Amino acid sequence: MSILRRIVVIGRKSQVRDIAQEVAHEVFAADDLAEAADIVNTVTPDMTIFDDTFTPDRIREFLRTTDNDPSRRPVSVAAVAEETPFSNCEYENAGVSHCLRGLSEHRRLHEIALRVAAPEQDRRGDSGDSACFVNDIAAASGMVGRSEAVRSTLELIRLVAQSRCNPILVTGETGTGKELAAKAIHTIRHEDGPFVAVNCAALTANLLESELFGHIRGSFTGADRDKVGLLEYAGEGTLFLDEISEMPLDLQAKLLRVLQERTFRKVGGVKDLPCQATIIASSNRNLRKEVDERRFRQDLYYRLNICPIEIAPLRSCERREDIRLLAEYFLRTSNICNHGRRRVSAITPLALEALQRHDWPGNVRELRNVIERAMLLESTDRIGLRSIVIETTQAEAMPGAPVSRRTRDFSLEKAERELIARALHETGWQKTQAASLLGITRATLYAKVKQYNIQKQKPQLDGIELTGCRPLEPEPVAVG
Ligand SMILES: Nc1ncnc2c1ncn2[C@@H]1O[C@H](COP(=O)(O)OP(=O)(O)OP(=O)(O)O)[C@@H](O)[C@H]1O
Ligand SMILES: [Mg+2]
C-alpha cells in the first residue's frame, strides 16, 4: 500500500528497503550520505530513513546540510539494530523523529507513514482526495475512481481477497492498474507479509527459474552459494507474477506443479518446501488467445482463471468519467515541478475536453504522464490546451474518424489540411478526382499539398502514429 510518495533509504540494509517499498510509491536507495544528499535535493522525499551505519553525529550533520527549506523537511527515521552504542535519545537529539529498533519495530513504519501522510495532505490542500476514492481499500491502495467500473472491480477485489482463492488472476490492458489491484488484494489479505513482485518478461528462462525457486550452491555454473527464491521469500505474503503470459512454457509447467501441490523445490534441490504465499498473476495479453496459439499452457490457464479480476480500459464508457478525477488527482499529488515554481492548480475546460476525447491506449499511466508533462510545459497556473501533448492513436488520426474525436483545436488550417488528406486518401491519391471532390483546381491542390506537407500514409506501428510530440497550437479562446 503506497501511503507516501517518496522515501529515501540511506544505508545498505535490505530489510529497511523492503519495508520502505511497502509504504511508498517510490523508494530511492543511497549507500552513503553524499549520494543521499544528491537524491534528497533532487526528489524531495516525504521521509528519509537511516540504518545503523550512521552515528547520531553524522545524521545531525547530514540533516543540517540538506535542510534548506524547513517547510518541505522530510520526516527522518532511524531504523537501527536492536543493540547500538547509542540511545534513542541520542538519535532523536540528532534530529530524527522516530528511532525504530530491530525488525519488529521497523514494522511501525506503516503507522508512522500514515501519520506523516495526513498532515502532508492537509498542507497540500488535498482535503478533496477522499472524494477521489470509493472506499478505504481504494484509498489504502491509491486507486482513484468513482465510476461503476472501479466500484465493481473493488467489490470483486474485496470478495476474492477475503476468500481463499489462490492463485488470483488480474487482467487488463497496460497501465490500467493491475499492480495496484494486486496490492489492494495483498493489503486486505496479508496485513504484514511481504509483497514480492517479479516481471516474467524481464528475465531469461534460467534466471527467472532461479529467481522464483532459488537454487542450491553448485547446481549450475556460477551458483557459488545457496539462493533463497522469491516463493520462499514471499512467505505468507504475496508473490506477484507480472506479465505471466511471457513465462517460458517449461517454467509454466513447474509453476502449475507449485499451484497444485503447494510445494516447490529449489533448482538442484531435493527437498520439497511449502509454498504458503498468495500467488497473483497479471497479464495484459488475452490468455485465452495465447492458449489457442499454443504460447500458454491450457492447464495453467484454467488453474489461474478461477475468479479473474478484469480491469476496464480508461476509454471504456463505464470508466471515462474517471479521467477528470484522475487528471485532477495527479495534478494535486505530483511533485514533478521544482518547488520554487508557481504551482499549477487547475485544468481549463478545453484541456479537460481534450483529455476526455483521447483513447488512452496507455491508460492511467499515459494520463499521468500527459498531466506531468503539461505541468512542466505550462507557464500559467492552469493547464491549458497548448500544454496537453498527446500521442494520436491510429483510430483518432484516421481521416474517416468523427471530427469530435479527432480535433483538439479549432484551427481552420488544420481542418483544411485534414480535409485535403481525406480527399486524397479516399481517391487513392488520384489528384484530379480529389481536386474535384474538394471543389478546387489541381494547381491549388498541388500548392496545398506542398504547403501542408501532406504525404501518403506509411504503415504504422502498433496502431500509434506519433504526431503529438510537441505542444499543440495555442488555445484560440480563453475559457473557464
Ligand atoms: N485507479 C488508479 N488511480 C491512481 N493511479 C493509478 C490507477 N490505476 C493506475 N494508476 C497508476 O498508473 C500507473 C500504472 O499502474 P499499474 O502499474 O498498476 O498498471 P499495470 O496494469 O500493472 O500496467 P502494465 O500492464 O503496463 O504493467 C501507476 O503509476 C499507478 O499508480
Ligand atoms: Mg504492471
Short mmCIF file of N, CA, C and O in Angstrom, two decimals, residues 143-184:
data_model
loop_
_atom_site.label_atom_id
_atom_site.label_comp_id
_atom_site.label_asym_id
_atom_site.label_seq_id
_atom_site.Cartn_x
_atom_site.Cartn_y
_atom_site.Cartn_z
N MET A 143 -6.12 3.79 -5.35
CA MET A 143 -6.86 3.55 -6.59
C MET A 143 -7.96 4.60 -6.75
O MET A 143 -9.04 4.50 -6.16
N VAL A 144 -7.65 5.59 -7.56
CA VAL A 144 -8.59 6.70 -7.77
C VAL A 144 -9.68 6.26 -8.73
O VAL A 144 -9.42 5.54 -9.68
N GLY A 145 -10.91 6.72 -8.49
CA GLY A 145 -12.01 6.44 -9.43
C GLY A 145 -13.32 6.28 -8.71
O GLY A 145 -13.35 5.70 -7.61
N ARG A 146 -14.38 6.80 -9.30
CA ARG A 146 -15.69 6.65 -8.68
C ARG A 146 -16.67 6.05 -9.68
O ARG A 146 -17.86 5.98 -9.44
N SER A 147 -16.17 5.62 -10.84
CA SER A 147 -17.06 5.08 -11.87
C SER A 147 -17.60 3.73 -11.44
O SER A 147 -17.04 3.07 -10.55
N GLU A 148 -18.65 3.30 -12.13
CA GLU A 148 -19.22 1.98 -11.87
C GLU A 148 -18.16 0.90 -12.05
O GLU A 148 -18.08 -0.06 -11.28
N ALA A 149 -17.32 1.08 -13.09
CA ALA A 149 -16.30 0.06 -13.38
C ALA A 149 -15.35 -0.10 -12.20
O ALA A 149 -15.03 -1.23 -11.78
N VAL A 150 -14.91 1.01 -11.63
CA VAL A 150 -13.98 0.94 -10.49
C VAL A 150 -14.68 0.36 -9.27
O VAL A 150 -14.12 -0.47 -8.55
N ARG A 151 -15.94 0.78 -9.06
CA ARG A 151 -16.67 0.24 -7.90
C ARG A 151 -16.79 -1.27 -8.00
O ARG A 151 -16.56 -2.00 -7.04
N SER A 152 -17.17 -1.78 -9.20
CA SER A 152 -17.37 -3.23 -9.24
C SER A 152 -16.03 -3.98 -9.18
O SER A 152 -15.95 -5.06 -8.60
N THR A 153 -14.97 -3.36 -9.72
CA THR A 153 -13.65 -4.01 -9.59
C THR A 153 -13.26 -4.10 -8.11
O THR A 153 -12.78 -5.14 -7.64
N LEU A 154 -13.49 -3.01 -7.38
CA LEU A 154 -13.12 -3.01 -5.96
C LEU A 154 -13.93 -4.02 -5.17
O LEU A 154 -13.42 -4.68 -4.26
N GLU A 155 -15.19 -4.17 -5.56
CA GLU A 155 -16.04 -5.14 -4.86
C GLU A 155 -15.51 -6.55 -5.12
O GLU A 155 -15.42 -7.37 -4.20
N LEU A 156 -15.11 -6.80 -6.38
CA LEU A 156 -14.58 -8.13 -6.71
C LEU A 156 -13.25 -8.36 -5.97
O LEU A 156 -12.99 -9.45 -5.45
N ILE A 157 -12.44 -7.32 -5.92
CA ILE A 157 -11.16 -7.42 -5.19
C ILE A 157 -11.43 -7.82 -3.74
O ILE A 157 -10.78 -8.70 -3.19
N ARG A 158 -12.42 -7.18 -3.14
CA ARG A 158 -12.73 -7.47 -1.73
C ARG A 158 -13.18 -8.93 -1.57
O ARG A 158 -12.69 -9.66 -0.72
N LEU A 159 -14.10 -9.36 -2.46
CA LEU A 159 -14.62 -10.73 -2.37
C LEU A 159 -13.51 -11.76 -2.53
O LEU A 159 -13.39 -12.70 -1.75
N VAL A 160 -12.69 -11.54 -3.55
CA VAL A 160 -11.63 -12.50 -3.84
C VAL A 160 -10.59 -12.50 -2.72
O VAL A 160 -10.15 -13.56 -2.25
N ALA A 161 -10.23 -11.29 -2.24
CA ALA A 161 -9.20 -11.20 -1.20
C ALA A 161 -9.67 -11.86 0.09
O ALA A 161 -8.87 -12.46 0.81
N GLN A 162 -10.96 -11.73 0.38
CA GLN A 162 -11.46 -12.31 1.64
C GLN A 162 -11.74 -13.80 1.50
O GLN A 162 -12.05 -14.47 2.48
N SER A 163 -11.70 -14.33 0.27
CA SER A 163 -11.93 -15.77 0.08
C SER A 163 -10.58 -16.50 0.23
O SER A 163 -9.57 -15.87 0.56
N ARG A 164 -10.57 -17.78 -0.09
CA ARG A 164 -9.29 -18.50 -0.04
C ARG A 164 -8.76 -18.73 -1.45
O ARG A 164 -7.89 -19.57 -1.67
N CYS A 165 -9.34 -17.99 -2.39
CA CYS A 165 -8.94 -18.14 -3.81
C CYS A 165 -7.43 -17.90 -3.96
O CYS A 165 -6.90 -16.87 -3.57
N ASN A 166 -6.76 -18.87 -4.52
CA ASN A 166 -5.30 -18.78 -4.70
C ASN A 166 -4.90 -19.83 -5.74
O ASN A 166 -5.15 -21.01 -5.49
N PRO A 167 -4.44 -19.48 -6.86
CA PRO A 167 -3.96 -18.18 -7.33
C PRO A 167 -5.09 -17.25 -7.78
O PRO A 167 -6.23 -17.67 -7.91
N ILE A 168 -4.68 -16.00 -8.00
CA ILE A 168 -5.63 -14.98 -8.45
C ILE A 168 -5.08 -14.37 -9.75
O ILE A 168 -3.89 -14.08 -9.83
N LEU A 169 -5.98 -14.21 -10.71
CA LEU A 169 -5.54 -13.64 -11.99
C LEU A 169 -6.12 -12.23 -12.15
O LEU A 169 -7.31 -12.01 -11.93
N VAL A 170 -5.25 -11.28 -12.51
CA VAL A 170 -5.70 -9.91 -12.77
C VAL A 170 -5.35 -9.59 -14.22
O VAL A 170 -4.19 -9.74 -14.62
N THR A 171 -6.35 -9.21 -15.00
CA THR A 171 -6.07 -8.90 -16.41
C THR A 171 -6.50 -7.48 -16.75
O THR A 171 -7.28 -6.87 -16.02
N GLY A 172 -6.02 -7.00 -17.85
CA GLY A 172 -6.37 -5.64 -18.29
C GLY A 172 -5.24 -5.10 -19.15
O GLY A 172 -4.11 -5.59 -19.08
N GLU A 173 -5.58 -4.10 -19.94
CA GLU A 173 -4.56 -3.51 -20.82
C GLU A 173 -3.43 -2.89 -20.00
O GLU A 173 -3.59 -2.64 -18.80
N THR A 174 -2.36 -2.55 -20.69
CA THR A 174 -1.24 -1.94 -20.00
C THR A 174 -1.64 -0.62 -19.33
O THR A 174 -2.44 0.15 -19.89
N GLY A 175 -1.15 -0.41 -18.12
CA GLY A 175 -1.39 0.86 -17.42
C GLY A 175 -2.77 1.01 -16.81
O GLY A 175 -3.13 2.09 -16.35
N THR A 176 -3.57 -0.06 -16.77
CA THR A 176 -4.93 0.08 -16.23
C THR A 176 -4.92 0.02 -14.70
O THR A 176 -5.91 0.39 -14.06
N GLY A 177 -3.85 -0.49 -14.10
CA GLY A 177 -3.79 -0.54 -12.64
C GLY A 177 -3.81 -1.97 -12.10
O GLY A 177 -4.27 -2.20 -10.98
N LYS A 178 -3.24 -2.91 -12.87
CA LYS A 178 -3.25 -4.30 -12.40
C LYS A 178 -2.40 -4.47 -11.14
O LYS A 178 -2.77 -5.19 -10.23
N GLU A 179 -1.25 -3.78 -11.14
CA GLU A 179 -0.39 -3.93 -9.97
C GLU A 179 -1.04 -3.27 -8.74
O GLU A 179 -0.94 -3.80 -7.63
N LEU A 180 -1.73 -2.16 -8.97
CA LEU A 180 -2.45 -1.53 -7.85
C LEU A 180 -3.50 -2.50 -7.31
O LEU A 180 -3.67 -2.62 -6.09
N ALA A 181 -4.19 -3.18 -8.23
CA ALA A 181 -5.23 -4.14 -7.80
C ALA A 181 -4.58 -5.26 -6.99
O ALA A 181 -5.10 -5.68 -5.95
N ALA A 182 -3.42 -5.73 -7.46
CA ALA A 182 -2.73 -6.81 -6.74
C ALA A 182 -2.34 -6.33 -5.33
O ALA A 182 -2.47 -7.07 -4.35
N LYS A 183 -1.90 -5.07 -5.24
CA LYS A 183 -1.50 -4.56 -3.92
C LYS A 183 -2.72 -4.40 -3.03
O LYS A 183 -2.65 -4.59 -1.81
N ALA A 184 -3.86 -4.06 -3.63
CA ALA A 184 -5.09 -3.93 -2.83
C ALA A 184 -5.47 -5.30 -2.26
O ALA A 184 -5.83 -5.43 -1.08
#
